[in-house]
mmCIF file of C-alpha atoms in Angstrom:
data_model
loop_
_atom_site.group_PDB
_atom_site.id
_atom_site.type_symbol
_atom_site.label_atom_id
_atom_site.label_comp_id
_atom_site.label_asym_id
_atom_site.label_seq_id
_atom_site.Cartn_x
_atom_site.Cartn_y
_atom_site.Cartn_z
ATOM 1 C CA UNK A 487 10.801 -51.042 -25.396
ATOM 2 C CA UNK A 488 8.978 -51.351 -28.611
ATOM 3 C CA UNK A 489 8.262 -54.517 -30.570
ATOM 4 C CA UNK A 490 10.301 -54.380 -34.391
ATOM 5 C CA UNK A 491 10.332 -57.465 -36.775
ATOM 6 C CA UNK A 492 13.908 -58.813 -38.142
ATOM 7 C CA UNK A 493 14.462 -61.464 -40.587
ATOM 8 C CA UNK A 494 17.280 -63.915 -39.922
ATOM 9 C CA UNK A 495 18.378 -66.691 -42.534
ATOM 10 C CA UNK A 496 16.165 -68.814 -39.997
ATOM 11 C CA UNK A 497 12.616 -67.527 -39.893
ATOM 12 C CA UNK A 498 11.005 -64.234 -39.204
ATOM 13 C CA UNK A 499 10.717 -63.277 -35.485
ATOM 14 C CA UNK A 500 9.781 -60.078 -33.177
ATOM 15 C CA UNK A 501 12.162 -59.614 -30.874
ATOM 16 C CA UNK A 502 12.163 -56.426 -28.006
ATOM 17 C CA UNK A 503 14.800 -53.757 -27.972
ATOM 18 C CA UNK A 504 15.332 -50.471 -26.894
ATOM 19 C CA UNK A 505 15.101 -47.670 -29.515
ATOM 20 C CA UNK A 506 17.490 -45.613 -27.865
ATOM 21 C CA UNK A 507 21.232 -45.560 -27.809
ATOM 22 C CA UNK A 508 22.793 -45.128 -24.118
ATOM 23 C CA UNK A 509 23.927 -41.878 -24.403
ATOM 24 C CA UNK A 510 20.071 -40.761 -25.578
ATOM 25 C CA UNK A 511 18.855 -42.503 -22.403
ATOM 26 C CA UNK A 512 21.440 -40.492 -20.375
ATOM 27 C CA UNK A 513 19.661 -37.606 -22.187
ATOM 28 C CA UNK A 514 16.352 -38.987 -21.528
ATOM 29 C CA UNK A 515 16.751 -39.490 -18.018
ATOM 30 C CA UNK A 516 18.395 -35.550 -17.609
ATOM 31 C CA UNK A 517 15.024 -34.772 -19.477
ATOM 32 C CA UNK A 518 13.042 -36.556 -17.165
ATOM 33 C CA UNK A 519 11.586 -38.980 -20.090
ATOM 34 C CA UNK A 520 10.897 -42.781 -19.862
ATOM 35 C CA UNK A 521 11.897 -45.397 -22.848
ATOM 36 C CA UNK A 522 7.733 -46.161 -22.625
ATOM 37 C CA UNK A 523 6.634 -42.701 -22.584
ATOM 38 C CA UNK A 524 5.043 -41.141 -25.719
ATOM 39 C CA UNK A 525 7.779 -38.627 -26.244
ATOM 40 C CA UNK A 526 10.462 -41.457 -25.847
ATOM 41 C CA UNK A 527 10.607 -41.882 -29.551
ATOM 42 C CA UNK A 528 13.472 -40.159 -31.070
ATOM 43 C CA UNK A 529 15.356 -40.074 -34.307
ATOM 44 C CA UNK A 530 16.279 -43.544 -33.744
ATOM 45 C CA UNK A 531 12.596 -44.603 -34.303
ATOM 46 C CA UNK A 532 12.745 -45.191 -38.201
ATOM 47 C CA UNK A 533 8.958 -46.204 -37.798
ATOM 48 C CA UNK A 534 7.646 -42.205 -38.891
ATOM 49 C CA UNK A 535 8.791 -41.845 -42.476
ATOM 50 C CA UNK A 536 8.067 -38.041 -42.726
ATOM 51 C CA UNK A 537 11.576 -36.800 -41.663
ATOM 52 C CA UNK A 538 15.439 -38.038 -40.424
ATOM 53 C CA UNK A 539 18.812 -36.924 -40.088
ATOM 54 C CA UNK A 540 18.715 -33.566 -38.445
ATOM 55 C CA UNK A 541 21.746 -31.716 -38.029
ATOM 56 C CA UNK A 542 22.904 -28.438 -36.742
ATOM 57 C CA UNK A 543 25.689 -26.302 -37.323
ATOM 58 C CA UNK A 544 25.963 -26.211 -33.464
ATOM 59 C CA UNK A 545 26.353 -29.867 -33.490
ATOM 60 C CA UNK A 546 24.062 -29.984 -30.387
ATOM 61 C CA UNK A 547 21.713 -33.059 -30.350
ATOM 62 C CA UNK A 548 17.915 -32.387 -31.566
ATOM 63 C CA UNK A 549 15.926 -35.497 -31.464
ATOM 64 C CA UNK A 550 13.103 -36.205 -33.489
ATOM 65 C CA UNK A 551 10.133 -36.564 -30.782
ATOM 66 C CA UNK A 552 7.687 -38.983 -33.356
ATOM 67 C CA UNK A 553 3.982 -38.010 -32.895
ATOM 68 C CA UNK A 554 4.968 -36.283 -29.347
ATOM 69 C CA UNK A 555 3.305 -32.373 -29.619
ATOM 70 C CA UNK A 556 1.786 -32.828 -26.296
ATOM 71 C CA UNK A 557 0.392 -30.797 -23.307
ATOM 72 C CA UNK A 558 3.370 -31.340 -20.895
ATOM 73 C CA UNK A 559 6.198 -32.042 -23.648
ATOM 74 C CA UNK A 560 9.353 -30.673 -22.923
ATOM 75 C CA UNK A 561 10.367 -27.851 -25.295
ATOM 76 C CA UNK A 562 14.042 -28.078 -25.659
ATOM 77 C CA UNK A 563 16.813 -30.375 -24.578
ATOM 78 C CA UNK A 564 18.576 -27.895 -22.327
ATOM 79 C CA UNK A 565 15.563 -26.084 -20.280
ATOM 80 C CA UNK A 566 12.781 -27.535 -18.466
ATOM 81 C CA UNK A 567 9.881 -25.443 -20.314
ATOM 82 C CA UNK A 568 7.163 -27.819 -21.564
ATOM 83 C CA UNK A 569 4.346 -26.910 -23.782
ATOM 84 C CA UNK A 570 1.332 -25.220 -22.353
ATOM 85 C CA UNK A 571 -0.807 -24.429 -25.170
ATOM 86 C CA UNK A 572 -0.769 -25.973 -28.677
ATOM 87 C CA UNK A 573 -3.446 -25.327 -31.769
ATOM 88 C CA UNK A 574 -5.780 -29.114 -31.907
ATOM 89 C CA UNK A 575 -4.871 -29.617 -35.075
ATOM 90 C CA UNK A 576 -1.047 -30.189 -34.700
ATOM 91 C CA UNK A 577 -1.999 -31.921 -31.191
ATOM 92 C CA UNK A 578 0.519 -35.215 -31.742
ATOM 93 C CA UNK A 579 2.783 -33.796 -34.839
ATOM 94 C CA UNK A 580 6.171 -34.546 -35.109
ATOM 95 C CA UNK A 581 8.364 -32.237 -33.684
ATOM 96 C CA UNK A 582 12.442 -31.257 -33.406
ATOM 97 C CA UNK A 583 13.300 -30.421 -29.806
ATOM 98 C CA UNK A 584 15.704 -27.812 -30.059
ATOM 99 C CA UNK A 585 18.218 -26.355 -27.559
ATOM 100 C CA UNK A 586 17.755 -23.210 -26.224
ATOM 101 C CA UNK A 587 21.192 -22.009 -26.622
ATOM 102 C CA UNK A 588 21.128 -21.540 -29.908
ATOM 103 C CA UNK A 589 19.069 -18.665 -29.673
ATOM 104 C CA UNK A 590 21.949 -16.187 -31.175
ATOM 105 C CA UNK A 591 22.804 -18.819 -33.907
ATOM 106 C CA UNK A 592 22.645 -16.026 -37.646
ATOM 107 C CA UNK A 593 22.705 -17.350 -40.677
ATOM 108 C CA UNK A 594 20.609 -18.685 -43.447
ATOM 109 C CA UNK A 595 21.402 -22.540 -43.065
ATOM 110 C CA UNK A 596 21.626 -23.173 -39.593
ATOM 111 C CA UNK A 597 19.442 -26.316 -39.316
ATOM 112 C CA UNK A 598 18.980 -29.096 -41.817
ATOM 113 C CA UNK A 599 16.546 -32.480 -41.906
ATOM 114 C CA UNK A 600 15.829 -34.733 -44.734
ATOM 115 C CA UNK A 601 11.968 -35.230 -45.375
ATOM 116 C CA UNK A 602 11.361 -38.941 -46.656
ATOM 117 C CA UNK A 603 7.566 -37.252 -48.025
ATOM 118 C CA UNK A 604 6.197 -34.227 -48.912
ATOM 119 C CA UNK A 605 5.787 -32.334 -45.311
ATOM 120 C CA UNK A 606 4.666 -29.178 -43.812
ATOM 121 C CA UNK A 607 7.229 -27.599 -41.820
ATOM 122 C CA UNK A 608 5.915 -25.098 -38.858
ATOM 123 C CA UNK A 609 7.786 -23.089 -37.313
ATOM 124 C CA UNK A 610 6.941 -21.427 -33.361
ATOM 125 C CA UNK A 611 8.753 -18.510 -33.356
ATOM 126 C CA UNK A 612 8.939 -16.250 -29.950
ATOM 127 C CA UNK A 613 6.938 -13.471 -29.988
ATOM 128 C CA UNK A 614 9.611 -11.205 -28.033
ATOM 129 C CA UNK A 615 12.076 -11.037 -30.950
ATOM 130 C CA UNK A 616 12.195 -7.646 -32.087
ATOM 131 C CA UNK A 617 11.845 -8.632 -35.483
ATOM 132 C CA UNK A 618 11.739 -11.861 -38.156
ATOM 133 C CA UNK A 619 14.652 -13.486 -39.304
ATOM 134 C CA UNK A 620 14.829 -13.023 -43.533
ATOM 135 C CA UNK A 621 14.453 -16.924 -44.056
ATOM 136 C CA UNK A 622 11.224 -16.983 -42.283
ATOM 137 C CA UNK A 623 9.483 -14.948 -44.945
ATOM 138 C CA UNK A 624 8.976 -17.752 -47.129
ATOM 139 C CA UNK A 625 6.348 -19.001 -44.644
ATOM 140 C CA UNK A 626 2.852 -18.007 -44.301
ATOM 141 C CA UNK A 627 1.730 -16.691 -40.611
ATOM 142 C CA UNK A 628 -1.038 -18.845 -39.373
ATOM 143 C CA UNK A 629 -2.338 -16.687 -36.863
ATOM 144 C CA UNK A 630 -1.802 -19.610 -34.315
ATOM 145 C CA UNK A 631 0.348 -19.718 -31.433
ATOM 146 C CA UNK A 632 1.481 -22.419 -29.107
ATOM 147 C CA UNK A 633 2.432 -21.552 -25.053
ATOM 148 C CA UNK A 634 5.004 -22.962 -22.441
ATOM 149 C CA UNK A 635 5.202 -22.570 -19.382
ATOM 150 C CA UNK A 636 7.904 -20.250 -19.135
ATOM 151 C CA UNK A 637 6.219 -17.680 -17.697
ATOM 152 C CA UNK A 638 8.304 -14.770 -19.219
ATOM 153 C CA UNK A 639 7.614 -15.745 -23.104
ATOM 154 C CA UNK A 640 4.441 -14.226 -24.318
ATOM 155 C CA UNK A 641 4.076 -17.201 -26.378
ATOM 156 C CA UNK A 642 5.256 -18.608 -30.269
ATOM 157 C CA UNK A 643 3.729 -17.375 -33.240
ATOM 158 C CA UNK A 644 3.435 -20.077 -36.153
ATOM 159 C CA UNK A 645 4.200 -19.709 -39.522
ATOM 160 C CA UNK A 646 4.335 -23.073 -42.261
ATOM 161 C CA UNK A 647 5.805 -24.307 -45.191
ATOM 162 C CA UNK A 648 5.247 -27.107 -47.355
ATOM 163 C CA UNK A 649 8.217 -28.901 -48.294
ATOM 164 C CA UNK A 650 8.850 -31.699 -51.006
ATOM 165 C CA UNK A 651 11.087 -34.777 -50.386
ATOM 166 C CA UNK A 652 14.755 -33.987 -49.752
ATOM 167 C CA UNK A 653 16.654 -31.712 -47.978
ATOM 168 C CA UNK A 654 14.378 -28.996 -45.312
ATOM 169 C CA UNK A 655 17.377 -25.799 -44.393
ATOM 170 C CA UNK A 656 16.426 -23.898 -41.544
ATOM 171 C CA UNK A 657 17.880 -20.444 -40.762
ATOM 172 C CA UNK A 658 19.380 -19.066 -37.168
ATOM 173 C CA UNK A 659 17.103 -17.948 -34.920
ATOM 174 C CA UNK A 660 19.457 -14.867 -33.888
ATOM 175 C CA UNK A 661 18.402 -11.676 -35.219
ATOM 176 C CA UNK A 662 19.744 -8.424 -33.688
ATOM 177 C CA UNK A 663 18.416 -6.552 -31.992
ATOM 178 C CA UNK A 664 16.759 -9.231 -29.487
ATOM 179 C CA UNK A 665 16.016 -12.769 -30.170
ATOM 180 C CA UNK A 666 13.928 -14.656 -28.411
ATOM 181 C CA UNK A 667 14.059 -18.111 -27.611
ATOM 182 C CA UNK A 668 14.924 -20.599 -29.539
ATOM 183 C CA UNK A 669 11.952 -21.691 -32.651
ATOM 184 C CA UNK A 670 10.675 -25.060 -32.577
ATOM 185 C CA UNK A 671 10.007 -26.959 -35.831
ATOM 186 C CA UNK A 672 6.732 -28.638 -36.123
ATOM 187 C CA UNK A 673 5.994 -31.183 -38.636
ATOM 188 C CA UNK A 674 3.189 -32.753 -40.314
#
């Protein structure tokens, strides 16, 4: 539960109330997440004005985890990996949890969120893939990786982008001959 102020025609009042719809708590609790824990805030939470609105040509559900880079995060919606291993500096950054099965998803506009503010998009790619997919190459390598604890990746390379207000497109992460697993976005 969080505390959110609402004006009536009365007077203004706080009231508590979940930030979550039902079916994202059914999510939550296959996740293993509580409404009070600090990854609990999702694309609901209208509190962060960086980023909203995320959708996938997949149509799978990637919530908006608010300030939630963590040790012990989970990593995507549909595996139990959590993050090992992440630079300090992004330590508490926004991120999109993705699903893992879209790991074969091609195509240059696979993923799209709006950014309310100028951001800086990161991107964890899997080191395993054979190679980079041709959207990536507008972002700069960091030289930073972050870990999971799956223990047969061999960890996520990171690469950024700044981006101005509007509309962020994301490519597939699919490129032949062997993807890895699926990127995370990272946002600051």
């Amino acid at each position: 539960m969080v505390d959110v102020p609402f004006t009536s025609t009365a007077t203004p009042k706080t009231r508590r109330r979940p930030i979550y719809s039902a079916s994202v708590a059914l999510c939550h609790a296959w996740l293993g997440l509580t409404a009070c824990g600090a990854t609990a805030a999702i694309a609901l939470n209208t509190k962060d004005p960086a980023i909203h609105t995320v959708r996938t040509t997949s149509e799978r559900y990637y919530p908006i985890v608010h300030h939630g880079l963590t040790l012990g995060a989970a990593q995507y919606v549909d595996r139990p990996y959590r993050f090992g291993s992440i630079p300090p500096t992004l330590v508490g950054a926004t991120f999109i949890r993705t699903a893992n099965d879209d790991k074969a998803e091609t195509g240059p506009h696979f993923l799209e969120l709006q950014a309310r503010q100028p951001i800086t998009v990161y991107i964890a790619y899997d080191n395993r893939a054979s190679r980079l997919p041709d959207w990536l190459s507008s972002f700069t390598a960091t030289g930073e990786q972050v870990l999971s604890d799956d223990l047969s990746a061999k960890g996520f390379s990171l690469y950024r982008r700044d981006f101005p207000v509007g509309p962020v497109v994301l490519g597939g992460n699919g490129v032949p001959p062997r993807p890895g697993s699926m990127y995370t976005v990272i946002v600051t």
